[in-house]
Structure formats: C-alpha cells, structure tokens
PDB file of C-alpha atoms and ligand atoms in Angstrom:
ATOM      1  CA  THR A  80     -50.786  99.859-191.715  1.00  0.00           C
ATOM      2  CA  GLU A  81     -47.528  98.530-190.356  1.00  0.00           C
ATOM      3  CA  ARG A  82     -45.974  95.058-190.616  1.00  0.00           C
ATOM      4  CA  THR A  83     -43.614  93.246-188.282  1.00  0.00           C
ATOM      5  CA  LEU A  84     -41.737  89.945-188.262  1.00  0.00           C
ATOM      6  CA  SER A  85     -42.661  87.463-185.561  1.00  0.00           C
ATOM      7  CA  ILE A  86     -41.087  84.108-184.711  1.00  0.00           C
ATOM      8  CA  ILE A  87     -42.711  81.438-182.574  1.00  0.00           C
ATOM      9  CA  LYS A  88     -39.594  79.923-181.019  1.00  0.00           C
ATOM     10  CA  PRO A  89     -38.706  76.214-180.552  1.00  0.00           C
ATOM     11  CA  ASP A  90     -39.820  76.031-176.903  1.00  0.00           C
ATOM     12  CA  ALA A  91     -43.332  77.010-178.031  1.00  0.00           C
ATOM     13  CA  THR A  92     -43.595  74.989-181.274  1.00  0.00           C
ATOM     14  CA  ARG A  93     -42.373  71.931-179.325  1.00  0.00           C
ATOM     15  CA  ARG A  94     -45.242  72.371-176.835  1.00  0.00           C
ATOM     16  CA  ASN A  95     -47.794  72.801-179.664  1.00  0.00           C
ATOM     17  CA  LEU A  96     -48.606  76.395-178.650  1.00  0.00           C
ATOM     18  CA  THR A  97     -48.750  77.981-182.130  1.00  0.00           C
ATOM     19  CA  GLY A  98     -52.554  78.302-182.131  1.00  0.00           C
ATOM     20  CA  LYS A  99     -52.742  79.730-178.612  1.00  0.00           C
ATOM     21  CA  ILE A 100     -50.044  82.293-179.416  1.00  0.00           C
ATOM     22  CA  ASN A 101     -51.710  83.217-182.704  1.00  0.00           C
ATOM     23  CA  ALA A 102     -55.000  83.746-180.839  1.00  0.00           C
ATOM     24  CA  LYS A 103     -53.223  86.343-178.650  1.00  0.00           C
ATOM     25  CA  PHE A 104     -52.033  88.192-181.763  1.00  0.00           C
ATOM     26  CA  GLU A 105     -55.489  88.135-183.341  1.00  0.00           C
ATOM     27  CA  GLU A 106     -57.209  89.244-180.130  1.00  0.00           C
ATOM     28  CA  ALA A 107     -54.838  92.234-180.059  1.00  0.00           C
ATOM     29  CA  GLY A 108     -55.904  93.221-183.577  1.00  0.00           C
ATOM     30  CA  LEU A 109     -52.858  91.868-185.402  1.00  0.00           C
ATOM     31  CA  ARG A 110     -53.496  90.016-188.666  1.00  0.00           C
ATOM     32  CA  ILE A 111     -51.287  87.063-189.672  1.00  0.00           C
ATOM     33  CA  VAL A 112     -50.597  87.865-193.348  1.00  0.00           C
ATOM     34  CA  ALA A 113     -47.844  85.270-193.930  1.00  0.00           C
ATOM     35  CA  GLN A 114     -46.707  82.250-191.966  1.00  0.00           C
ATOM     36  CA  LYS A 115     -44.501  79.177-192.408  1.00  0.00           C
ATOM     37  CA  ARG A 116     -42.756  76.518-190.349  1.00  0.00           C
ATOM     38  CA  ILE A 117     -39.032  76.209-190.986  1.00  0.00           C
ATOM     39  CA  HIS A 118     -36.017  74.612-189.318  1.00  0.00           C
ATOM     40  CA  LEU A 119     -33.175  77.143-189.189  1.00  0.00           C
ATOM     41  CA  SER A 120     -29.581  75.997-189.541  1.00  0.00           C
ATOM     42  CA  GLU A 121     -27.153  77.414-186.969  1.00  0.00           C
ATOM     43  CA  ALA A 122     -25.708  79.621-189.713  1.00  0.00           C
ATOM     44  CA  GLN A 123     -29.150  81.030-190.555  1.00  0.00           C
ATOM     45  CA  ALA A 124     -30.051  81.588-186.888  1.00  0.00           C
ATOM     46  CA  GLY A 125     -26.638  83.158-186.281  1.00  0.00           C
ATOM     47  CA  LYS A 126     -27.118  85.582-189.140  1.00  0.00           C
ATOM     48  CA  PHE A 127     -30.607  86.489-187.974  1.00  0.00           C
ATOM     49  CA  TYR A 128     -29.339  87.350-184.462  1.00  0.00           C
ATOM     50  CA  GLU A 129     -26.018  88.814-185.669  1.00  0.00           C
ATOM     51  CA  VAL A 130     -26.725  92.064-183.773  1.00  0.00           C
ATOM     52  CA  HIS A 131     -26.167  90.068-180.555  1.00  0.00           C
ATOM     53  CA  LYS A 132     -22.959  88.342-181.714  1.00  0.00           C
ATOM     54  CA  ASP A 133     -20.789  89.857-178.976  1.00  0.00           C
ATOM     55  CA  ARG A 134     -23.233  89.139-176.147  1.00  0.00           C
ATOM     56  CA  PRO A 135     -22.443  86.275-173.747  1.00  0.00           C
ATOM     57  CA  PHE A 136     -25.718  84.490-174.551  1.00  0.00           C
ATOM     58  CA  TYR A 137     -25.225  84.501-178.363  1.00  0.00           C
ATOM     59  CA  GLY A 138     -24.011  80.899-178.697  1.00  0.00           C
ATOM     60  CA  GLU A 139     -26.808  79.554-176.535  1.00  0.00           C
ATOM     61  CA  LEU A 140     -29.386  81.670-178.400  1.00  0.00           C
ATOM     62  CA  VAL A 141     -28.256  80.463-181.831  1.00  0.00           C
ATOM     63  CA  GLU A 142     -28.140  76.831-180.742  1.00  0.00           C
ATOM     64  CA  PHE A 143     -31.631  77.107-179.257  1.00  0.00           C
ATOM     65  CA  MET A 144     -33.133  78.790-182.339  1.00  0.00           C
ATOM     66  CA  ALA A 145     -31.698  76.040-184.566  1.00  0.00           C
ATOM     67  CA  SER A 146     -32.625  73.185-182.218  1.00  0.00           C
ATOM     68  CA  GLU A 147     -36.122  72.531-183.578  1.00  0.00           C
ATOM     69  CA  PRO A 148     -38.535  74.087-186.092  1.00  0.00           C
ATOM     70  CA  VAL A 149     -39.890  77.595-185.627  1.00  0.00           C
ATOM     71  CA  VAL A 150     -42.887  79.375-187.132  1.00  0.00           C
ATOM     72  CA  VAL A 151     -41.964  82.631-188.860  1.00  0.00           C
ATOM     73  CA  GLN A 152     -44.781  85.038-189.603  1.00  0.00           C
ATOM     74  CA  VAL A 153     -45.625  88.541-190.721  1.00  0.00           C
ATOM     75  CA  LEU A 154     -48.118  90.393-188.544  1.00  0.00           C
ATOM     76  CA  GLU A 155     -49.988  93.428-189.811  1.00  0.00           C
ATOM     77  CA  GLY A 156     -51.937  96.147-188.035  1.00  0.00           C
ATOM     78  CA  GLU A 157     -51.889  99.727-186.878  1.00  0.00           C
ATOM     79  CA  GLY A 158     -48.681 100.199-184.871  1.00  0.00           C
ATOM     80  CA  ALA A 159     -47.963  96.488-185.374  1.00  0.00           C
ATOM     81  CA  ILE A 160     -44.357  96.633-184.140  1.00  0.00           C
ATOM     82  CA  ALA A 161     -45.182  98.186-180.766  1.00  0.00           C
ATOM     83  CA  LYS A 162     -48.439  96.272-180.409  1.00  0.00           C
ATOM     84  CA  ASN A 163     -46.692  92.960-181.021  1.00  0.00           C
ATOM     85  CA  ARG A 164     -44.023  93.734-178.428  1.00  0.00           C
ATOM     86  CA  GLU A 165     -46.774  94.659-175.959  1.00  0.00           C
ATOM     87  CA  VAL A 166     -48.537  91.327-176.505  1.00  0.00           C
ATOM     88  CA  MET A 167     -45.188  89.474-176.224  1.00  0.00           C
ATOM     89  CA  GLY A 168     -44.284  91.011-172.849  1.00  0.00           C
ATOM     90  CA  ALA A 169     -40.837  91.575-171.336  1.00  0.00           C
ATOM     91  CA  THR A 170     -37.832  89.537-172.551  1.00  0.00           C
ATOM     92  CA  ASN A 171     -37.510  87.954-169.106  1.00  0.00           C
ATOM     93  CA  PRO A 172     -40.825  86.211-168.354  1.00  0.00           C
ATOM     94  CA  ALA A 173     -40.360  86.992-164.652  1.00  0.00           C
ATOM     95  CA  ASN A 174     -40.865  90.663-165.560  1.00  0.00           C
ATOM     96  CA  ALA A 175     -43.657  90.151-168.100  1.00  0.00           C
ATOM     97  CA  ASP A 176     -47.111  91.602-167.465  1.00  0.00           C
ATOM     98  CA  GLU A 177     -50.133  89.428-166.797  1.00  0.00           C
ATOM     99  CA  GLY A 178     -51.861  88.274-169.980  1.00  0.00           C
ATOM    100  CA  THR A 179     -48.769  88.564-172.181  1.00  0.00           C
ATOM    101  CA  ILE A 180     -47.454  85.627-174.223  1.00  0.00           C
ATOM    102  CA  ARG A 181     -44.170  85.439-172.324  1.00  0.00           C
ATOM    103  CA  LYS A 182     -45.936  85.603-168.945  1.00  0.00           C
ATOM    104  CA  GLU A 183     -48.209  82.718-169.913  1.00  0.00           C
ATOM    105  CA  PHE A 184     -45.894  80.531-171.956  1.00  0.00           C
ATOM    106  CA  ALA A 185     -42.185  81.416-171.690  1.00  0.00           C
ATOM    107  CA  LEU A 186     -39.917  78.999-169.816  1.00  0.00           C
ATOM    108  CA  SER A 187     -36.941  81.298-169.209  1.00  0.00           C
ATOM    109  CA  MET A 188     -35.105  84.383-170.468  1.00  0.00           C
ATOM    110  CA  GLY A 189     -33.641  82.302-173.302  1.00  0.00           C
ATOM    111  CA  GLU A 190     -36.610  80.049-174.052  1.00  0.00           C
ATOM    112  CA  ASN A 191     -39.093  82.899-174.173  1.00  0.00           C
ATOM    113  CA  SER A 192     -41.488  81.596-176.848  1.00  0.00           C
ATOM    114  CA  VAL A 193     -41.557  84.525-179.294  1.00  0.00           C
ATOM    115  CA  HIS A 194     -39.462  87.064-181.168  1.00  0.00           C
ATOM    116  CA  GLY A 195     -40.733  90.372-182.513  1.00  0.00           C
ATOM    117  CA  SER A 196     -38.958  93.060-184.564  1.00  0.00           C
ATOM    118  CA  ASP A 197     -38.047  96.154-182.562  1.00  0.00           C
ATOM    119  CA  ALA A 198     -38.198  99.007-185.131  1.00  0.00           C
ATOM    120  CA  PRO A 199     -39.412  99.751-188.682  1.00  0.00           C
ATOM    121  CA  GLU A 200     -35.930  99.238-190.205  1.00  0.00           C
ATOM    122  CA  THR A 201     -35.359  95.878-188.497  1.00  0.00           C
ATOM    123  CA  ALA A 202     -38.926  94.787-189.314  1.00  0.00           C
ATOM    124  CA  ALA A 203     -38.335  95.426-193.031  1.00  0.00           C
ATOM    125  CA  GLN A 204     -34.966  93.611-192.935  1.00  0.00           C
ATOM    126  CA  GLU A 205     -36.294  90.648-190.967  1.00  0.00           C
ATOM    127  CA  ILE A 206     -39.394  90.231-193.184  1.00  0.00           C
ATOM    128  CA  ALA A 207     -37.152  90.224-196.280  1.00  0.00           C
ATOM    129  CA  TYR A 208     -34.852  87.665-194.619  1.00  0.00           C
ATOM    130  CA  PHE A 209     -37.652  85.078-194.452  1.00  0.00           C
ATOM    131  CA  PHE A 210     -40.261  86.007-197.061  1.00  0.00           C
ATOM    132  CA  SER A 211     -40.141  86.770-200.784  1.00  0.00           C
ATOM    133  CA  GLY A 212     -42.392  89.361-202.406  1.00  0.00           C
ATOM    134  CA  LEU A 213     -44.485  86.532-203.882  1.00  0.00           C
ATOM    135  CA  GLU A 214     -45.311  85.256-200.403  1.00  0.00           C
ATOM    136  CA  LEU A 215     -46.661  88.626-199.246  1.00  0.00           C
ATOM    137  CA  VAL A 216     -49.957  90.089-200.383  1.00  0.00           C
TER     138      VAL A 216
HETATM  139  P1  LIG B  20     -36.414  89.130-179.397  1.00  0.00           P
HETATM  140  O1  LIG B  20     -35.336  89.900-180.135  1.00  0.00           O
HETATM  141  O2  LIG B  20     -36.201  87.627-179.444  1.00  0.00           O
HETATM  142  O3  LIG B  20     -37.791  89.542-179.789  1.00  0.00           O
HETATM  143  P2  LIG B  20     -36.121  90.897-177.169  1.00  0.00           P
HETATM  144  O4  LIG B  20     -36.085  91.981-178.198  1.00  0.00           O
HETATM  145  O5  LIG B  20     -37.136  90.981-176.082  1.00  0.00           O
HETATM  146  O6  LIG B  20     -36.312  89.487-177.840  1.00  0.00           O
HETATM  147  P3  LIG B  20     -33.232  90.959-177.119  1.00  0.00           P
HETATM  148  O7  LIG B  20     -32.495  91.809-176.156  1.00  0.00           O
HETATM  149  O8  LIG B  20     -33.332  91.379-178.546  1.00  0.00           O
HETATM  150  O9  LIG B  20     -34.696  90.712-176.497  1.00  0.00           O
HETATM  151  O10 LIG B  20     -32.596  89.497-177.023  1.00  0.00           O
HETATM  152  C1  LIG B  20     -32.840  88.553-178.052  1.00  0.00           C
HETATM  153  C2  LIG B  20     -33.097  87.216-177.420  1.00  0.00           C
HETATM  154  O11 LIG B  20     -31.908  86.733-176.808  1.00  0.00           O
HETATM  155  C3  LIG B  20     -34.137  87.195-176.292  1.00  0.00           C
HETATM  156  O12 LIG B  20     -35.456  87.073-176.743  1.00  0.00           O
HETATM  157  C4  LIG B  20     -33.722  85.971-175.504  1.00  0.00           C
HETATM  158  O13 LIG B  20     -34.238  84.788-176.105  1.00  0.00           O
HETATM  159  C5  LIG B  20     -32.223  85.980-175.647  1.00  0.00           C
HETATM  160  N1  LIG B  20     -31.603  86.618-174.493  1.00  0.00           N
HETATM  161  C6  LIG B  20     -31.523  87.944-174.239  1.00  0.00           C
HETATM  162  N2  LIG B  20     -30.880  88.195-173.089  1.00  0.00           N
HETATM  163  C7  LIG B  20     -30.538  86.985-172.596  1.00  0.00           C
HETATM  164  C8  LIG B  20     -29.855  86.547-171.435  1.00  0.00           C
HETATM  165  N3  LIG B  20     -29.377  87.405-170.543  1.00  0.00           N
HETATM  166  N4  LIG B  20     -29.692  85.216-171.261  1.00  0.00           N
HETATM  167  C9  LIG B  20     -30.157  84.320-172.162  1.00  0.00           C
HETATM  168  N5  LIG B  20     -30.805  84.671-173.292  1.00  0.00           N
HETATM  169  C10 LIG B  20     -31.005  85.974-173.500  1.00  0.00           C
HETATM  170 MG1  LIG B  21     -34.811  91.908-179.924  1.00  0.00          MG
END
C-alpha cells in the first residue's frame, strides 16, 4: 500500500474543519496513520514549498502556510497519492468537482484547505520532512 503526505491548511484548521476533512479521507478508503498539529515558521513553510519559489504567488503562499497552525498527516491506502488528490479536488475551488474537499470547504485558490503530495518521490520527501521513523508504524 502507498502513503502520501497531507496538510490541512490554516484556513481549514481555523474554521475547525479537521474532523470533517478527515471523514472525507476515511470515506474514500484512506487511513490516517500519523497526524500532528504544528505551527510552521516562514522558513519551514518556504522550504516545504521551495519548488514554487519562482512563482508569483510564492510569498503569499508561504505567509499563509505560516499564519496559523496546520495539521500534517500521513494517509495510507491503495493508490493513496492519486486517491487523495481526487478527494481534494482541483487547486482552484471554482474548478473542483462536487463532493471534493476543496469544492466544499476551500475559500480561494490560495486558501484551498488541503495539500497533498503529487508523486511517489515527493510523497517520500514530504513525509520525511515532517515525521521521524519512530512516528510511523
Ligand atoms: P498543493 O501542492 O497545496 O497540494 P496543488 O498541487 O493542487 O496544491 P500547486 O500547483 O502545487 O497546487 O500549488 C501549490 C499551492 O499554491 C496551491 O495549493 C495553492 O494554495 C497555491 N497556489 C497555486 N497557484 C496559485 C495562484 N495562482 N494564486 C494563489 N495561490 C496559488
Ligand atoms: Mg502541489
């Protein structure tokens, strides 16, 4: 089975939506195998989203991700990476399918409630960024 890194972003933790979002993951057959609430510094958020450092929205994205606590989690299941992205919906909530997390909860393209890894290599890197081996069974 595959694992992926998920983040419940500040717009969602602020609105107390962690349980509702986790229910969507579980209904889709994803298991939450690790989870913690943390408050990223701008340096930590900047490093996490380094791949976007030359994009015009990078500064805004980093500031947002460091603005309030997030919930970082590891989701497990068959095809977890693709399945998670399906449950999340399109980056821009205006384009997200009915029933997806971003359709139901996202506020905007930037404040879009969740992050999910996009490939096996990034999933492995992102899980290791937030979780030690001892935290993963
Ligand atoms: P994520 O990586 O957070 O799971 P994604 O893979 O759907 O989202 P990316 O293209 O990787 O989308 O962009 C990373 C994040 O940057 C988006 O989730 C969104 O919060 C923000 N973002 C992307 N494009 C824009 C934009 N045009 N304006 C503002 N914010 C944006
Ligand atoms: Mg992405």
